[in-house]
Amino acid sequence: MTCSLQAAPVLVVGAGIMGTGIAQVAAQAGHAVWLFDVREGAAAAALQKLAATLEGLVAKGRLAAEAAQATLARIEGVASLQQAAHAGLVVEAIVEQLDAKQSLFRELEGIVSPTAVLATNTSSISVTAIANGLQHPGRLVGMHFFNPVPLMKLVEVVSGLHTEPAVAEAVFELARTWGKVPVHARSTPGFIVNRIARPYYAEALALLQEQACTPAVLDACLRSAGFRMGPCELMDLIGHDTNFAVTQSVFDAYFFDKRYVPSPLQREMVEGGLLGRKSGRGFYRHGEGAAAAAPPVLVADAPMQARELVVHGSGAVADWLEQALTRALAPQGWGPGRQAGSGWTGVAIDERRLVQTDGRPAHVLAEQLGQADVAVFDWLLATPPAPGAALAYALPQAASEHWAGQAPAWLAALGLVPLRVADSSGLVVARTVAMLVNEAADAVLHGVCSADAADAAMKLGVNYPAGPFEWLQRQGRNAVVAVLRALDAEYRGERYRVSPLLQRQR
Ligand code: NAD
């Protein structure tokens, strides 16, 4: 089957939030669009709402009045599926239920022309399963848009086992002409974004479960690392019921692979109605009268004391540490020395060490060095970090009281806000990022997507500051694997096993 969909009339089935957005985008790209919904009046109501939205954009000067009118003129609400006979493309955005989607496509097959392409906007159901039972399953493809459709650039073009490559290619090209960034994905649980993103929530929930720190600390650290929202505030926004259900469906679909195990803490929140913004309370309180969560601020006011200071390491973080310490100590008339080839990154402060985490918890490092006064600090993904960036650090239990004051004082002298977390492997950012990279590596290993597609999908679908393979490149394969191995050593079990793709990259 070869096909071009560039000028094809489009039928959108389901006039909910996604269907209406898809209709708008298709119409803005010049297609004639029909919008159908099984609920009487739903399509008309959706079009009225869309008209009001476009009018608002015109009033704000963000859209030309003619463009708004032309878009609306191209969309027509229809009362029957028969219009499918004239459509080159049907996009389904109905309820997320396999049987409903299967029976809709079976009905559509009896109406559409032999060359029409059928697309599903499912976010979690197997495209292969939806196509099962169709006479021509090769023409069914996933076209997974993100909410809000007019603003979100990413479209996952999802191929099931039956999908003909020419069909996926035609939908890919079409999405491009709609101003989107399409990526190819194989129909597997969670596709690309919803699968690779699991550790962003799971590692935060695991840290909270073991009382490593508060939600506010997690959010501050990951926001400072460049994520637009921290995991706790993001779960509150998504809704814990939705987030938990997605995790559970991926866990089920992978036959209870421990990698995706849902969190008992989150289940309890769901059972208790702590759903996040929609219920007024999740990790935080929301709604009227709710005080904004106080950002964690730690004023480390112990005066720094040292006879000798040496920056160790050779990368960008070590370079920045040297510059920042040189600046901080200039008024006192001294500065740090530098030792590049010592195999660790951080600062030796007399006989004590402030070490960028290589995954090992501080107590393990202390034992290996025979020195209780060590501290580990989290990955700095961007150097120089923004002034006031939050950074997690941990101390061994056996650290002296003097060092417990000195370690954060030195981090604060670098312009950071040091936040103490429990002494666990990979702290917050290193642990989260290493697990995101690991998940992306497995997705590529399993043929779900290419490395480039994974990077584009995570940046555009969930606004990550970089793609997992970009992090892998910047941090280095050895650093990522070291954090995963440390996590695996600490927690045992399957969850932190290193992806074979990373193991083979030597
Ligand atoms: P929605 O509840 O807002 O809209 C669904 C619409 O489909 C409703 O108007 C309903 O009346 C209609 N409908 C149900 N069964 C129908 C049928 N058999 N024929 C015609 N119309 C029917 O839902 P939504 O959020 O727009 O989601 C739609 C689809 O898009 C789902 O598959 C969902 O998983 C997927 N999706 C949703 C999001 C999101 O963030 N909401 C993101 C990506 C994908």
XYZ file of C-alpha atoms and ligand atoms in Angstrom:
550
model
C 0.000 0.000 0.000
C 1.427 3.386 -0.968
C -0.434 6.426 0.159
C -0.243 10.145 0.585
C -2.548 11.849 2.990
C -1.507 15.424 2.286
C -4.843 16.694 0.939
C -7.066 14.000 2.372
C -10.356 14.856 4.054
C -10.148 13.761 7.694
C -12.829 12.250 9.900
C -12.166 12.572 13.634
C -14.214 10.219 15.810
C -14.667 11.345 19.412
C -15.219 15.030 20.126
C -13.581 15.074 23.543
C -10.509 17.005 24.546
C -8.178 15.092 22.201
C -10.521 14.710 19.215
C -11.312 18.423 19.205
C -7.620 19.285 19.332
C -6.831 16.890 16.487
C -9.671 18.352 14.398
C -8.301 21.849 15.017
C -4.759 20.944 14.006
C -5.914 19.126 10.850
C -8.143 22.050 9.856
C -5.366 24.565 10.524
C -3.213 22.542 8.123
C -5.880 22.990 5.433
C -7.758 19.680 5.579
C -11.516 19.383 5.339
C -12.472 17.837 8.695
C -15.570 16.066 9.957
C -16.058 15.590 13.662
C -18.277 12.790 14.965
C -19.236 11.801 18.494
C -21.611 9.117 19.660
C -23.101 11.542 22.209
C -25.707 13.696 20.536
C -24.725 17.342 20.519
C -21.159 16.613 21.657
C -19.564 17.549 18.324
C -21.549 20.810 18.105
C -20.637 21.673 21.694
C -16.961 20.917 20.996
C -17.023 23.198 17.951
C -18.621 26.003 19.950
C -15.918 25.669 22.569
C -13.237 25.650 19.890
C -14.744 28.801 18.331
C -14.575 30.531 21.713
C -10.935 29.426 22.202
C -9.926 30.699 18.765
C -11.793 33.970 19.353
C -9.825 34.390 22.567
C -6.573 33.888 20.666
C -7.656 36.468 18.073
C -8.533 38.948 20.840
C -5.063 38.464 22.357
C -3.467 39.040 18.956
C -2.051 35.497 18.862
C -4.070 34.405 15.813
C -5.296 36.286 12.736
C -9.091 36.576 12.548
C -9.080 35.165 9.006
C -7.064 32.117 10.111
C -9.510 31.447 12.943
C -12.479 31.750 10.576
C -10.846 29.538 7.945
C -10.077 26.866 10.550
C -13.646 26.811 11.829
C -15.065 26.833 8.295
C -13.133 23.667 7.509
C -14.574 21.644 10.421
C -18.077 20.266 10.276
C -19.824 18.313 13.001
C -21.523 15.245 11.554
C -24.261 13.057 12.979
C -23.270 9.774 11.372
C -20.184 7.715 10.682
C -21.236 7.481 7.007
C -19.079 10.521 6.293
C -16.146 8.115 6.610
C -16.893 7.025 3.031
C -15.319 10.299 1.830
C -12.380 10.437 4.261
C -8.794 9.618 3.330
C -7.898 9.416 7.029
C -9.961 8.556 10.092
C -8.494 9.451 13.473
C -10.128 7.781 16.450
C -10.086 9.547 19.839
C -12.894 7.796 21.704
C -12.981 6.185 25.120
C -9.820 4.229 26.099
C -11.354 0.740 25.884
C -10.162 -2.034 23.609
C -13.586 -3.450 22.759
C -15.021 0.021 21.970
C -12.094 0.800 19.669
C -12.184 -2.615 17.981
C -15.900 -2.420 17.242
C -15.599 1.167 15.962
C -12.854 0.203 13.482
C -14.752 -2.891 12.376
C -17.764 -0.680 11.649
C -15.580 1.882 9.868
C -14.088 -0.822 7.630
C -17.533 -1.342 6.146
C -17.791 2.346 5.236
C -14.361 3.698 4.279
C -12.755 3.541 0.829
C -10.197 0.771 0.254
C -7.318 3.285 0.391
C -8.319 5.100 3.564
C -5.933 5.034 6.533
C -7.247 4.352 10.030
C -5.443 5.908 12.999
C -5.959 5.477 16.729
C -4.970 8.029 19.337
C -4.808 5.404 22.072
C -2.272 6.186 24.761
C -2.026 2.735 26.303
C -3.763 0.022 24.275
C -1.838 -2.234 21.898
C -2.256 -1.092 18.301
C -1.809 -4.739 17.292
C -4.772 -5.712 19.479
C -6.983 -2.909 18.137
C -6.262 -4.125 14.584
C -7.124 -7.725 15.443
C -10.239 -8.815 13.571
C -10.019 -6.168 10.836
C -10.138 -7.327 7.233
C -7.229 -5.014 6.391
C -5.310 -4.609 9.660
C -2.271 -3.251 7.779
C -3.935 0.151 7.365
C -4.360 0.740 11.094
C -1.657 2.789 12.837
C -1.296 4.629 16.122
C -1.194 8.402 15.954
C -0.532 9.328 19.564
C -0.953 13.048 20.180
C -0.207 14.738 23.482
C -2.482 17.064 25.424
C -3.055 19.918 24.589
C -2.869 18.825 20.953
C -2.482 22.275 19.338
C 0.505 23.080 21.585
C 2.321 19.783 21.996
C 4.674 19.090 19.101
C 5.200 15.368 19.594
C 3.271 12.648 17.771
C 4.205 9.019 18.362
C 3.464 7.122 15.150
C 2.861 3.666 16.533
C 3.170 0.553 14.392
C 1.568 -2.697 15.495
C 2.556 -6.073 14.141
C 0.092 -5.675 11.260
C 0.797 -2.042 10.354
C 2.185 -1.634 6.854
C 5.373 0.490 6.807
C 3.923 2.683 4.011
C 0.940 3.531 6.227
C 3.175 4.503 9.164
C 5.337 6.533 6.781
C 2.331 8.376 5.315
C 1.040 9.297 8.788
C 4.579 10.327 9.822
C 4.835 12.692 6.821
C 1.349 14.013 7.436
C 2.118 14.820 11.072
C 5.140 16.763 9.855
C 2.996 18.886 7.541
C 0.728 19.552 10.524
C 3.687 21.240 12.217
C 4.348 18.322 14.554
C 7.507 16.361 15.297
C 6.632 12.725 14.630
C 8.658 9.787 15.922
C 8.237 6.153 14.982
C 7.394 3.773 17.822
C 6.635 0.091 18.014
C 3.451 -0.881 19.751
C 4.708 -1.918 23.174
C 3.383 -0.963 26.626
C 3.608 2.786 27.190
C 5.033 3.321 23.672
C 7.990 5.706 24.107
C 7.142 8.551 26.475
C 4.898 6.785 28.957
C 7.414 3.968 29.253
C 10.692 5.882 29.504
C 9.160 8.371 31.953
C 8.209 5.703 34.526
C 11.423 6.078 36.609
C 10.866 9.824 36.956
C 7.909 9.006 39.207
C 9.059 5.619 40.497
C 12.413 6.759 41.890
C 10.798 9.744 43.624
C 8.178 7.458 45.165
C 10.871 4.969 46.239
C 12.855 7.745 47.941
C 9.736 8.993 49.701
C 8.792 5.471 50.757
C 12.105 5.121 52.569
C 11.815 8.630 54.017
C 14.963 9.824 52.281
C 13.605 13.374 52.054
C 10.424 15.372 51.563
C 8.503 15.943 48.301
C 9.606 19.586 48.361
C 13.275 18.558 48.457
C 12.827 16.143 45.541
C 11.015 18.757 43.499
C 13.604 21.438 44.235
C 16.510 19.166 43.248
C 14.988 17.997 39.973
C 13.774 21.462 39.022
C 17.273 22.771 39.619
C 18.530 19.992 37.329
C 16.425 21.525 34.545
C 13.144 19.584 34.711
C 10.194 21.912 34.302
C 8.327 20.297 37.182
C 9.540 18.113 39.997
C 8.102 14.594 40.150
C 5.846 15.218 43.142
C 4.245 18.385 41.842
C 3.918 16.695 38.437
C 2.150 13.641 39.913
C -0.147 16.035 41.772
C -0.934 17.713 38.427
C -1.455 14.493 36.450
C -3.554 13.007 39.257
C -2.294 10.108 41.355
C -5.140 7.883 40.143
C -4.123 8.379 36.488
C -0.395 8.134 37.201
C -0.844 5.000 39.308
C -3.093 3.409 36.651
C -0.498 3.991 33.905
C 2.274 2.505 36.068
C 0.100 -0.454 36.922
C -0.836 -1.077 33.278
C 2.835 -1.015 32.199
C 3.719 -3.335 35.139
C 0.937 -5.764 34.151
C 1.841 -5.600 30.476
C 5.463 -6.534 31.252
C 4.362 -9.568 33.255
C 5.182 -7.969 36.596
C 8.753 -7.013 35.774
C 10.085 -5.441 38.998
C 11.480 -2.582 36.910
C 7.968 -1.117 36.800
C 6.637 -2.110 40.201
C 4.002 0.401 41.375
C 4.415 2.207 44.677
C 2.452 1.172 47.783
C 2.733 4.769 48.924
C 0.991 6.016 45.787
C -1.677 3.344 46.055
C -2.438 4.479 49.582
C -2.733 8.062 48.386
C -5.180 6.968 45.660
C -7.194 4.897 48.122
C -7.308 7.842 50.481
C -8.531 10.241 47.798
C -5.291 12.224 47.832
C -5.348 12.532 44.058
C -3.485 15.810 43.699
C -4.838 19.055 42.282
C -8.157 17.538 41.239
C -9.040 16.546 44.817
C -7.365 19.514 46.503
C -4.630 17.458 48.126
C -1.835 15.146 47.020
C 1.743 15.616 48.152
C 0.793 19.256 48.501
C -2.403 21.103 49.364
C -4.077 22.823 46.423
C -6.972 25.118 45.795
C -8.176 28.227 47.527
C -6.495 29.069 50.780
C -3.777 26.461 50.312
C -0.404 27.923 51.121
C 2.195 27.355 48.437
C 4.710 24.726 49.474
C 7.611 26.538 51.048
C 10.703 26.076 48.921
C 13.350 24.334 50.973
C 16.034 26.784 51.962
C 19.030 25.821 53.970
C 21.208 28.537 55.285
C 24.544 26.958 55.942
C 26.119 29.536 58.179
C 29.030 27.616 59.641
C 32.206 29.470 58.647
C 34.258 27.323 56.295
C 37.498 26.124 57.740
C 40.402 24.540 55.876
C 44.164 24.617 55.639
C 44.271 23.115 52.174
C 41.761 22.747 49.393
C 42.272 20.639 46.260
C 39.760 20.208 43.434
C 39.894 16.695 41.964
C 38.687 15.531 38.558
C 39.005 16.554 34.954
C 35.507 17.240 33.608
C 33.211 20.246 33.431
C 32.080 19.874 37.053
C 35.673 19.879 38.333
C 36.459 22.937 36.171
C 33.464 24.732 37.592
C 34.309 23.734 41.171
C 37.767 25.219 40.727
C 36.395 28.462 39.271
C 33.674 28.816 41.897
C 36.045 28.122 44.796
C 38.645 30.472 43.377
C 35.984 33.189 43.261
C 34.633 32.392 46.734
C 38.067 32.412 48.365
C 39.577 35.355 46.507
C 38.584 37.890 49.201
C 40.556 35.812 51.727
C 43.557 35.826 49.457
C 43.839 32.100 48.696
C 42.375 29.479 46.388
C 42.161 25.778 45.634
C 44.786 23.542 44.088
C 43.900 21.120 41.309
C 44.558 17.441 40.731
C 43.049 16.155 37.516
C 43.939 12.459 37.385
C 42.688 11.118 40.707
C 39.626 9.258 39.400
C 37.014 11.153 41.375
C 35.358 14.538 41.099
C 35.013 16.831 44.055
C 36.989 18.737 46.624
C 39.485 17.489 49.200
C 39.210 19.754 52.218
C 42.255 18.858 54.289
C 41.785 15.119 54.911
C 38.010 15.253 54.282
C 36.253 14.803 50.955
C 33.266 16.357 49.211
C 32.617 13.933 46.340
C 30.286 14.063 43.358
C 28.306 10.830 43.584
C 29.455 7.867 41.545
C 26.471 5.990 42.952
C 28.076 4.771 46.160
C 26.373 5.996 49.326
C 28.515 8.123 51.633
C 28.860 5.367 54.257
C 30.281 2.960 51.655
C 32.747 5.592 50.504
C 33.667 6.349 54.133
C 34.321 2.677 54.810
C 36.471 2.324 51.702
C 38.469 5.454 52.505
C 38.692 4.778 56.251
C 37.426 8.313 56.829
C 33.975 9.081 58.262
C 34.097 12.750 57.297
C 33.088 12.460 53.661
C 30.043 13.861 51.870
C 28.570 12.935 48.507
C 26.756 15.483 46.396
C 24.420 14.970 43.455
C 25.097 15.257 39.737
C 25.227 18.782 38.434
C 23.742 18.265 34.985
C 24.475 21.782 33.822
C 27.583 23.768 34.635
C 27.662 26.425 35.793
C 24.534 25.705 37.835
C 22.109 28.580 38.254
C 22.845 30.587 41.398
C 20.737 29.179 44.217
C 20.333 25.789 42.526
C 19.250 23.105 44.971
C 21.674 20.198 45.275
C 21.188 17.019 47.285
C 24.002 15.788 49.484
C 24.408 13.022 52.037
C 26.707 12.205 54.931
C 27.510 8.897 56.591
C 25.879 8.474 59.985
C 29.305 8.356 61.559
C 30.316 11.805 60.260
C 31.439 14.246 62.932
C 29.217 17.119 63.968
C 31.894 19.528 62.776
C 31.844 18.003 59.277
C 28.015 17.936 59.248
C 28.223 21.736 59.459
C 31.214 22.148 57.158
C 30.012 20.053 54.183
C 26.896 22.163 53.472
C 28.811 25.357 54.244
C 31.270 24.567 51.439
C 28.431 23.725 49.023
C 26.688 26.962 49.964
C 29.945 28.852 49.345
C 29.704 27.600 45.755
C 26.368 29.416 45.413
C 24.258 26.260 45.801
C 21.417 25.472 48.193
C 22.561 22.175 49.736
C 19.697 19.902 50.810
C 20.533 16.929 52.988
C 18.916 13.626 52.016
C 19.248 10.140 53.469
C 22.455 8.340 52.613
C 21.353 6.217 49.639
C 22.788 5.277 46.242
C 22.768 7.942 43.555
C 20.994 10.552 45.724
C 18.206 12.209 43.684
C 19.267 13.485 40.247
C 21.927 10.874 39.467
C 19.570 8.066 40.479
C 16.655 9.432 38.459
C 18.657 10.267 35.355
C 20.544 6.956 35.361
C 17.247 5.090 35.535
C 15.728 7.199 32.724
C 18.762 6.427 30.565
C 18.526 2.736 31.465
C 14.862 2.590 30.498
C 15.537 4.384 27.215
C 18.380 1.965 26.510
C 16.061 -1.009 26.991
C 13.444 0.636 24.746
C 16.035 0.961 21.976
C 17.337 -2.569 22.616
C 13.792 -3.883 22.197
C 13.247 -1.981 18.954
C 10.603 0.349 20.391
C 12.313 3.391 18.922
C 15.672 4.805 17.870
C 17.915 6.729 20.273
C 17.130 9.960 18.412
C 13.405 9.280 18.650
C 13.741 8.641 22.407
C 15.549 11.969 22.855
C 13.008 13.908 20.793
C 10.062 12.186 22.468
C 11.189 12.923 26.029
C 12.067 16.553 25.269
C 8.834 17.267 23.404
C 6.383 14.902 25.088
C 7.301 15.634 28.728
C 9.573 18.693 28.413
C 12.732 17.042 29.728
C 15.716 19.393 29.567
C 17.656 16.813 27.529
C 17.056 13.415 25.997
C 18.255 10.243 27.747
C 20.906 9.559 25.118
C 22.110 13.150 25.367
C 22.576 12.596 29.120
C 24.362 9.338 28.392
C 26.727 11.207 26.101
C 27.349 14.032 28.559
C 27.687 12.030 31.767
C 29.471 9.141 30.118
C 28.449 5.519 29.907
C 30.705 4.516 32.816
C 29.210 7.080 35.174
C 25.647 6.007 34.341
C 26.461 2.313 34.729
C 28.285 2.980 38.016
C 25.160 4.589 39.501
C 22.975 1.712 38.303
C 25.389 -0.871 39.719
C 25.471 0.935 43.065
C 21.657 0.967 43.141
C 21.603 -2.706 42.200
C 24.108 -3.504 44.949
C 22.080 -1.604 47.532
C 18.587 -2.772 46.655
C 19.225 -6.091 44.923
C 16.551 -7.580 42.724
C 15.614 -6.852 39.159
C 14.696 -3.214 39.321
C 18.131 -1.714 38.847
C 19.600 -4.262 36.443
C 21.744 -2.572 33.833
C 20.341 -2.617 30.301
C 22.350 -4.991 28.082
C 22.624 -2.107 25.609
C 24.659 -0.142 28.181
C 26.637 -3.184 29.263
C 27.725 -3.802 25.678
C 28.869 -0.205 25.133
C 32.447 -0.350 26.202
P -12.716 12.384 26.342
O -13.456 11.617 27.378
O -12.480 13.842 26.540
O -13.438 12.214 24.934
C -13.870 10.987 24.404
C -15.068 11.274 23.512
O -15.356 10.104 22.757
C -16.323 11.604 24.303
O -16.874 12.808 23.811
C -17.260 10.416 24.045
O -18.609 10.781 23.974
C -16.759 9.937 22.707
N -17.023 8.542 22.429
C -16.939 7.488 23.274
N -17.217 6.346 22.606
C -17.463 6.682 21.312
C -17.783 5.950 20.134
N -17.886 4.628 20.173
N -17.928 6.624 18.984
C -17.820 7.960 18.949
N -17.523 8.720 20.029
C -17.338 8.081 21.196
O -11.349 11.601 26.153
P -9.945 12.176 25.624
O -9.143 12.625 26.783
O -10.178 13.103 24.487
O -9.259 10.828 25.119
C -9.613 10.213 23.930
C -8.556 9.193 23.531
O -7.290 9.834 23.447
C -8.375 8.052 24.501
O -8.049 6.899 23.783
C -7.200 8.514 25.347
O -6.500 7.463 25.956
C -6.351 9.184 24.300
N -5.402 10.183 24.811
C -5.767 11.033 25.782
C -4.852 11.978 26.244
C -5.220 12.960 27.322
O -4.316 13.568 27.912
N -6.499 13.176 27.597
C -3.566 12.036 25.667
C -3.251 11.163 24.642
C -4.180 10.240 24.216
